[in-house]
Amino acid sequence: MQQALRTKLLIGILAALTVIGGVLAHELQVSKETAASTAKTAAERDKAEQIDRDDKAAIQKIREHNAQKATTAPNH
């Protein structure tokens, strides 16, 4: 009788550990997906910031070009 109880207890512990292992595996997968998503978002943000810097530089060049044209244009 004691052996049967011990066996049931060990089976219960094994079942609990199996469930915990499944939960941990799921959490690891979610964490991995979150890290990948975060990295992708950071890369997209960096790209957007670079585009913004490029746009600002292009606007500055246009302003400088227009200012230069205005100073060299003949006055009427």
Short mmCIF file of C-alpha atoms in Angstrom, two decimals:
data_model
loop_
_atom_site.label_atom_id
_atom_site.label_comp_id
_atom_site.label_asym_id
_atom_site.label_seq_id
_atom_site.Cartn_x
_atom_site.Cartn_y
_atom_site.Cartn_z
CA MET A 1 0.00 0.00 0.00
CA GLN A 2 2.77 2.43 0.91
CA GLN A 3 4.57 1.60 -2.35
CA ALA A 4 1.43 2.39 -4.37
CA LEU A 5 1.04 5.73 -2.58
CA ARG A 6 4.69 6.55 -3.21
CA THR A 7 4.28 5.65 -6.90
CA LYS A 8 1.19 7.86 -7.22
CA LEU A 9 3.03 10.71 -5.51
CA LEU A 10 6.00 10.36 -7.87
CA ILE A 11 3.67 10.26 -10.88
CA GLY A 12 1.96 13.41 -9.59
CA ILE A 13 5.30 15.15 -9.15
CA LEU A 14 6.37 14.07 -12.64
CA ALA A 15 3.10 15.39 -14.09
CA ALA A 16 3.57 18.72 -12.29
CA LEU A 17 7.14 19.01 -13.54
CA THR A 18 5.95 18.23 -17.07
CA VAL A 19 3.39 21.04 -16.87
CA ILE A 20 5.99 23.43 -15.45
CA GLY A 21 8.36 22.46 -18.27
CA GLY A 22 5.66 23.19 -20.82
CA VAL A 23 4.90 26.55 -19.28
CA LEU A 24 8.60 27.45 -19.19
CA ALA A 25 9.02 26.42 -22.84
CA HIS A 26 6.06 28.62 -23.78
CA GLU A 27 7.45 31.55 -21.79
CA LEU A 28 10.83 31.12 -23.47
CA GLN A 29 9.18 31.17 -26.91
CA VAL A 30 7.20 34.31 -26.01
CA SER A 31 10.36 35.95 -24.70
CA LYS A 32 12.22 35.06 -27.89
CA GLU A 33 9.42 36.49 -30.03
CA THR A 34 9.34 39.65 -27.92
CA ALA A 35 13.10 40.10 -28.32
CA ALA A 36 12.83 39.64 -32.09
CA SER A 37 9.96 42.12 -32.26
CA THR A 38 11.87 44.63 -30.15
CA ALA A 39 14.93 44.31 -32.39
CA LYS A 40 12.78 44.78 -35.49
CA THR A 41 11.11 47.85 -33.98
CA ALA A 42 14.51 49.32 -33.07
CA ALA A 43 15.78 48.73 -36.61
CA GLU A 44 12.67 50.38 -38.06
CA ARG A 45 13.10 53.34 -35.68
CA ASP A 46 16.75 53.70 -36.69
CA LYS A 47 15.78 53.63 -40.37
CA ALA A 48 13.06 56.24 -39.81
CA GLU A 49 15.53 58.46 -37.93
CA GLN A 50 18.01 58.17 -40.80
CA ILE A 51 15.32 59.09 -43.32
CA ASP A 52 14.39 62.07 -41.13
CA ARG A 53 18.02 63.21 -40.98
CA ASP A 54 18.36 62.80 -44.75
CA ASP A 55 15.16 64.81 -45.32
CA LYS A 56 16.34 67.59 -43.01
CA ALA A 57 19.70 67.71 -44.79
CA ALA A 58 17.96 67.90 -48.19
CA ILE A 59 15.71 70.72 -46.96
CA GLN A 60 18.73 72.59 -45.63
CA LYS A 61 20.50 72.22 -48.99
CA ILE A 62 17.43 73.58 -50.79
CA ARG A 63 17.25 76.54 -48.40
CA GLU A 64 20.94 77.28 -48.89
CA HIS A 65 20.57 76.99 -52.66
CA ASN A 66 17.55 79.32 -52.64
CA ALA A 67 19.36 81.81 -50.41
CA GLN A 68 22.36 81.76 -52.73
CA LYS A 69 20.11 82.28 -55.76
CA ALA A 70 18.42 85.19 -53.99
CA THR A 71 21.73 86.92 -53.26
CA THR A 72 23.09 86.47 -56.79
CA ALA A 73 19.85 87.37 -58.63
CA PRO A 74 19.86 90.79 -60.26
CA ASN A 75 17.72 93.36 -58.46
CA HIS A 76 15.05 95.05 -60.55
#
